[in-house]
């Protein structure tokens, strides 16, 4: 896949990257599935907040740790923010109707996608956040043609 690695020095830069990702994704004709990898506290939810607020959501954005998914249906495109940290069994994803979410022309963000292994389709784009001084390193890698278009659009 196509890959980019950048340093994001602070929280604001993480939010700005999320907003940039939103602007690139809304140019696509397809829905996009984005995995967010990284340890607790690396900035996955911060990135999701930047993306959701960058599309115009005025309120808070918190990790849906207990509900598994937080829908932002009114955005264009809609955003589904998943946090699978507390997922006990990947089959729960079937019960919640994961396919119906992912079949839409929406941006789906997934924190802790490893927990859904076997039932979650492969990502269009995988983002990994790792510690750096200062801030974080962020790697973005495409897994599909759609993801490749998205990663390419990031640097336009
Ligand atoms: P996660 O969802 O990965 O567990 P959160 O986004 O909830 O992480 O929290 C990340 C923490 O790291 C917050 O305290 C946030 O202010 C901080 N943070 C986010 N991005 C950066 C960055 N690029 N550099 C330094 N700190 C950051
Ligand atoms: Mg989180």
mmCIF file of C-alpha atoms and ligand atoms in Angstrom:
data_model
loop_
_atom_site.group_PDB
_atom_site.id
_atom_site.type_symbol
_atom_site.label_atom_id
_atom_site.label_comp_id
_atom_site.label_asym_id
_atom_site.label_seq_id
_atom_site.Cartn_x
_atom_site.Cartn_y
_atom_site.Cartn_z
ATOM 1 C CA UNK A 1 0.000 0.000 0.000
ATOM 2 C CA UNK A 2 0.754 3.684 -0.198
ATOM 3 C CA UNK A 3 2.294 4.994 3.028
ATOM 4 C CA UNK A 4 3.014 8.340 4.663
ATOM 5 C CA UNK A 5 4.647 9.026 8.014
ATOM 6 C CA UNK A 6 4.503 12.424 9.678
ATOM 7 C CA UNK A 7 5.271 13.877 13.080
ATOM 8 C CA UNK A 8 2.347 15.415 14.917
ATOM 9 C CA UNK A 9 3.851 17.548 17.672
ATOM 10 C CA UNK A 10 0.784 18.210 19.829
ATOM 11 C CA UNK A 11 -2.918 17.598 20.395
ATOM 12 C CA UNK A 12 -3.965 20.365 17.993
ATOM 13 C CA UNK A 13 -1.912 18.783 15.213
ATOM 14 C CA UNK A 14 -3.668 15.452 15.828
ATOM 15 C CA UNK A 15 -7.053 17.167 15.505
ATOM 16 C CA UNK A 16 -5.899 18.974 12.373
ATOM 17 C CA UNK A 17 -4.812 15.697 10.823
ATOM 18 C CA UNK A 18 -8.283 14.280 11.548
ATOM 19 C CA UNK A 19 -9.867 17.285 9.839
ATOM 20 C CA UNK A 20 -7.566 16.877 6.830
ATOM 21 C CA UNK A 21 -8.531 13.219 6.615
ATOM 22 C CA UNK A 22 -12.211 14.206 6.603
ATOM 23 C CA UNK A 23 -11.698 16.674 3.754
ATOM 24 C CA UNK A 24 -9.870 14.030 1.709
ATOM 25 C CA UNK A 25 -12.455 11.327 2.460
ATOM 26 C CA UNK A 26 -15.426 13.476 1.464
ATOM 27 C CA UNK A 27 -13.974 13.761 -2.065
ATOM 28 C CA UNK A 28 -14.316 9.993 -2.507
ATOM 29 C CA UNK A 29 -17.403 8.394 -4.025
ATOM 30 C CA UNK A 30 -17.188 5.452 -1.649
ATOM 31 C CA UNK A 31 -17.413 4.821 2.038
ATOM 32 C CA UNK A 32 -14.108 4.406 3.796
ATOM 33 C CA UNK A 33 -13.093 2.166 6.684
ATOM 34 C CA UNK A 34 -10.248 3.569 8.780
ATOM 35 C CA UNK A 35 -8.473 1.599 11.499
ATOM 36 C CA UNK A 36 -6.887 3.573 14.339
ATOM 37 C CA UNK A 37 -4.004 1.644 15.914
ATOM 38 C CA UNK A 38 -2.028 2.724 18.961
ATOM 39 C CA UNK A 39 -1.801 2.190 22.710
ATOM 40 C CA UNK A 40 -4.120 3.825 25.234
ATOM 41 C CA UNK A 41 -3.559 7.576 25.290
ATOM 42 C CA UNK A 42 -1.842 7.783 21.905
ATOM 43 C CA UNK A 43 -4.486 10.077 20.418
ATOM 44 C CA UNK A 44 -6.934 7.847 18.524
ATOM 45 C CA UNK A 45 -9.980 9.585 19.990
ATOM 46 C CA UNK A 46 -8.315 12.986 19.555
ATOM 47 C CA UNK A 47 -7.947 12.235 15.830
ATOM 48 C CA UNK A 48 -11.566 11.071 15.633
ATOM 49 C CA UNK A 49 -12.677 14.299 17.347
ATOM 50 C CA UNK A 50 -10.761 16.414 14.821
ATOM 51 C CA UNK A 51 -12.362 14.491 11.965
ATOM 52 C CA UNK A 52 -15.923 14.683 13.322
ATOM 53 C CA UNK A 53 -15.670 18.344 14.368
ATOM 54 C CA UNK A 54 -13.922 19.150 11.083
ATOM 55 C CA UNK A 55 -17.094 18.019 9.296
ATOM 56 C CA UNK A 56 -19.110 20.438 11.410
ATOM 57 C CA UNK A 57 -20.164 18.502 14.522
ATOM 58 C CA UNK A 58 -20.374 21.177 17.222
ATOM 59 C CA UNK A 59 -20.447 18.996 20.353
ATOM 60 C CA UNK A 60 -18.165 16.703 22.297
ATOM 61 C CA UNK A 61 -16.626 13.593 20.842
ATOM 62 C CA UNK A 62 -15.875 10.843 23.340
ATOM 63 C CA UNK A 63 -14.772 7.274 22.859
ATOM 64 C CA UNK A 64 -17.859 5.008 22.698
ATOM 65 C CA UNK A 65 -16.131 2.459 24.910
ATOM 66 C CA UNK A 66 -19.327 1.030 26.410
ATOM 67 C CA UNK A 67 -21.692 1.452 23.460
ATOM 68 C CA UNK A 68 -19.129 0.293 20.841
ATOM 69 C CA UNK A 69 -20.320 2.833 18.277
ATOM 70 C CA UNK A 70 -21.223 6.515 18.230
ATOM 71 C CA UNK A 71 -23.081 7.553 15.069
ATOM 72 C CA UNK A 72 -22.769 11.047 13.601
ATOM 73 C CA UNK A 73 -25.586 10.586 11.079
ATOM 74 C CA UNK A 74 -26.159 14.217 10.281
ATOM 75 C CA UNK A 75 -22.690 14.877 8.945
ATOM 76 C CA UNK A 76 -21.871 14.794 5.255
ATOM 77 C CA UNK A 77 -20.595 12.168 4.879
ATOM 78 C CA UNK A 78 -21.949 10.453 8.024
ATOM 79 C CA UNK A 79 -19.311 9.221 10.464
ATOM 80 C CA UNK A 80 -19.433 6.062 12.584
ATOM 81 C CA UNK A 81 -16.919 6.039 15.403
ATOM 82 C CA UNK A 82 -16.277 2.577 16.839
ATOM 83 C CA UNK A 83 -14.247 1.719 19.935
ATOM 84 C CA UNK A 84 -13.857 -2.039 20.301
ATOM 85 C CA UNK A 85 -11.707 -1.936 23.458
ATOM 86 C CA UNK A 86 -14.404 -3.661 25.510
ATOM 87 C CA UNK A 87 -15.602 -6.016 22.822
ATOM 88 C CA UNK A 88 -15.744 -9.417 24.495
ATOM 89 C CA UNK A 89 -16.444 -11.483 21.395
ATOM 90 C CA UNK A 90 -16.103 -10.398 17.742
ATOM 91 C CA UNK A 91 -19.556 -11.918 17.119
ATOM 92 C CA UNK A 92 -21.041 -8.965 18.989
ATOM 93 C CA UNK A 93 -20.226 -7.028 15.835
ATOM 94 C CA UNK A 94 -22.720 -9.136 13.921
ATOM 95 C CA UNK A 95 -25.411 -8.571 16.538
ATOM 96 C CA UNK A 96 -24.897 -4.819 16.334
ATOM 97 C CA UNK A 97 -25.266 -4.951 12.547
ATOM 98 C CA UNK A 98 -21.740 -3.892 11.644
ATOM 99 C CA UNK A 99 -22.358 -4.645 7.933
ATOM 100 C CA UNK A 100 -25.165 -2.097 7.774
ATOM 101 C CA UNK A 101 -22.828 0.587 9.044
ATOM 102 C CA UNK A 102 -19.959 -0.339 6.760
ATOM 103 C CA UNK A 103 -22.097 -0.675 3.620
ATOM 104 C CA UNK A 104 -22.954 3.004 3.711
ATOM 105 C CA UNK A 105 -21.142 5.848 2.011
ATOM 106 C CA UNK A 106 -19.765 6.933 5.344
ATOM 107 C CA UNK A 107 -16.484 7.361 7.148
ATOM 108 C CA UNK A 108 -16.088 4.535 9.666
ATOM 109 C CA UNK A 109 -13.350 4.959 12.270
ATOM 110 C CA UNK A 110 -12.379 1.985 14.427
ATOM 111 C CA UNK A 111 -10.320 2.177 17.612
ATOM 112 C CA UNK A 112 -8.938 -1.232 18.718
ATOM 113 C CA UNK A 113 -9.781 -2.996 15.446
ATOM 114 C CA UNK A 114 -7.662 -5.973 16.610
ATOM 115 C CA UNK A 115 -10.544 -6.924 18.928
ATOM 116 C CA UNK A 116 -12.827 -7.424 15.946
ATOM 117 C CA UNK A 117 -10.431 -9.721 14.106
ATOM 118 C CA UNK A 118 -12.250 -12.247 11.951
ATOM 119 C CA UNK A 119 -15.442 -10.226 11.612
ATOM 120 C CA UNK A 120 -14.177 -6.785 10.698
ATOM 121 C CA UNK A 121 -13.319 -6.365 7.017
ATOM 122 C CA UNK A 122 -9.822 -5.163 6.114
ATOM 123 C CA UNK A 123 -9.261 -1.421 6.360
ATOM 124 C CA UNK A 124 -9.114 0.964 3.427
ATOM 125 C CA UNK A 125 -6.638 2.944 5.510
ATOM 126 C CA UNK A 126 -4.745 1.991 8.666
ATOM 127 C CA UNK A 127 -3.371 4.722 10.914
ATOM 128 C CA UNK A 128 -0.825 3.998 13.610
ATOM 129 C CA UNK A 129 0.088 6.411 16.389
ATOM 130 C CA UNK A 130 3.335 5.888 18.287
ATOM 131 C CA UNK A 131 5.165 7.951 20.912
ATOM 132 C CA UNK A 132 7.712 10.546 19.826
ATOM 133 C CA UNK A 133 9.436 13.466 21.500
ATOM 134 C CA UNK A 134 7.698 15.766 21.188
ATOM 135 C CA UNK A 135 4.268 14.429 20.348
ATOM 136 C CA UNK A 136 3.579 11.404 18.199
ATOM 137 C CA UNK A 137 4.559 9.801 14.936
ATOM 138 C CA UNK A 138 1.624 9.036 12.695
ATOM 139 C CA UNK A 139 1.792 6.485 9.888
ATOM 140 C CA UNK A 140 -1.008 6.120 7.405
ATOM 141 C CA UNK A 141 -1.091 3.127 5.035
ATOM 142 C CA UNK A 142 -3.613 2.205 2.375
ATOM 143 C CA UNK A 143 -5.061 -1.295 2.169
ATOM 144 C CA UNK A 144 -7.327 -0.879 -0.865
ATOM 145 C CA UNK A 145 -7.688 1.236 -4.024
ATOM 146 C CA UNK A 146 -10.073 3.523 -2.163
ATOM 147 C CA UNK A 147 -7.534 3.876 0.609
ATOM 148 C CA UNK A 148 -4.798 4.632 -1.896
ATOM 149 C CA UNK A 149 -6.867 7.469 -3.353
ATOM 150 C CA UNK A 150 -7.428 8.784 0.153
ATOM 151 C CA UNK A 151 -3.749 8.689 1.128
ATOM 152 C CA UNK A 152 -2.796 10.332 -2.168
ATOM 153 C CA UNK A 153 -5.356 13.100 -1.581
ATOM 154 C CA UNK A 154 -3.800 13.893 1.803
ATOM 155 C CA UNK A 155 -0.759 15.482 0.237
ATOM 156 C CA UNK A 156 -2.587 17.476 -2.452
HETATM 157 P P1 LIG B 1 -6.643 7.149 22.768
HETATM 158 O O1 LIG B 1 -8.004 7.294 22.159
HETATM 159 O O2 LIG B 1 -5.614 6.686 21.777
HETATM 160 O O3 LIG B 1 -6.629 6.305 24.004
HETATM 161 P P2 LIG B 1 -6.932 9.938 23.487
HETATM 162 O O4 LIG B 1 -7.112 10.674 22.205
HETATM 163 O O5 LIG B 1 -8.118 9.691 24.321
HETATM 164 O O6 LIG B 1 -6.118 8.587 23.197
HETATM 165 O O7 LIG B 1 -5.892 10.701 24.424
HETATM 166 C C1 LIG B 1 -4.667 11.089 23.931
HETATM 167 C C2 LIG B 1 -3.961 11.983 24.900
HETATM 168 O O8 LIG B 1 -2.770 12.412 24.247
HETATM 169 C C3 LIG B 1 -4.731 13.243 25.240
HETATM 170 O O9 LIG B 1 -4.370 13.645 26.522
HETATM 171 C C4 LIG B 1 -4.251 14.245 24.196
HETATM 172 O O10 LIG B 1 -4.249 15.558 24.680
HETATM 173 C C5 LIG B 1 -2.830 13.800 23.966
HETATM 174 N N1 LIG B 1 -2.407 13.966 22.567
HETATM 175 C C6 LIG B 1 -3.124 13.769 21.436
HETATM 176 N N2 LIG B 1 -2.366 13.983 20.351
HETATM 177 C C7 LIG B 1 -1.130 14.320 20.802
HETATM 178 C C8 LIG B 1 0.106 14.640 20.148
HETATM 179 N N3 LIG B 1 0.210 14.668 18.806
HETATM 180 N N4 LIG B 1 1.172 14.931 20.927
HETATM 181 C C9 LIG B 1 1.062 14.903 22.274
HETATM 182 N N5 LIG B 1 -0.066 14.611 22.956
HETATM 183 C C10 LIG B 1 -1.157 14.313 22.218
HETATM 184 MG MG1 LIG B 2 -9.876 6.273 22.663
#
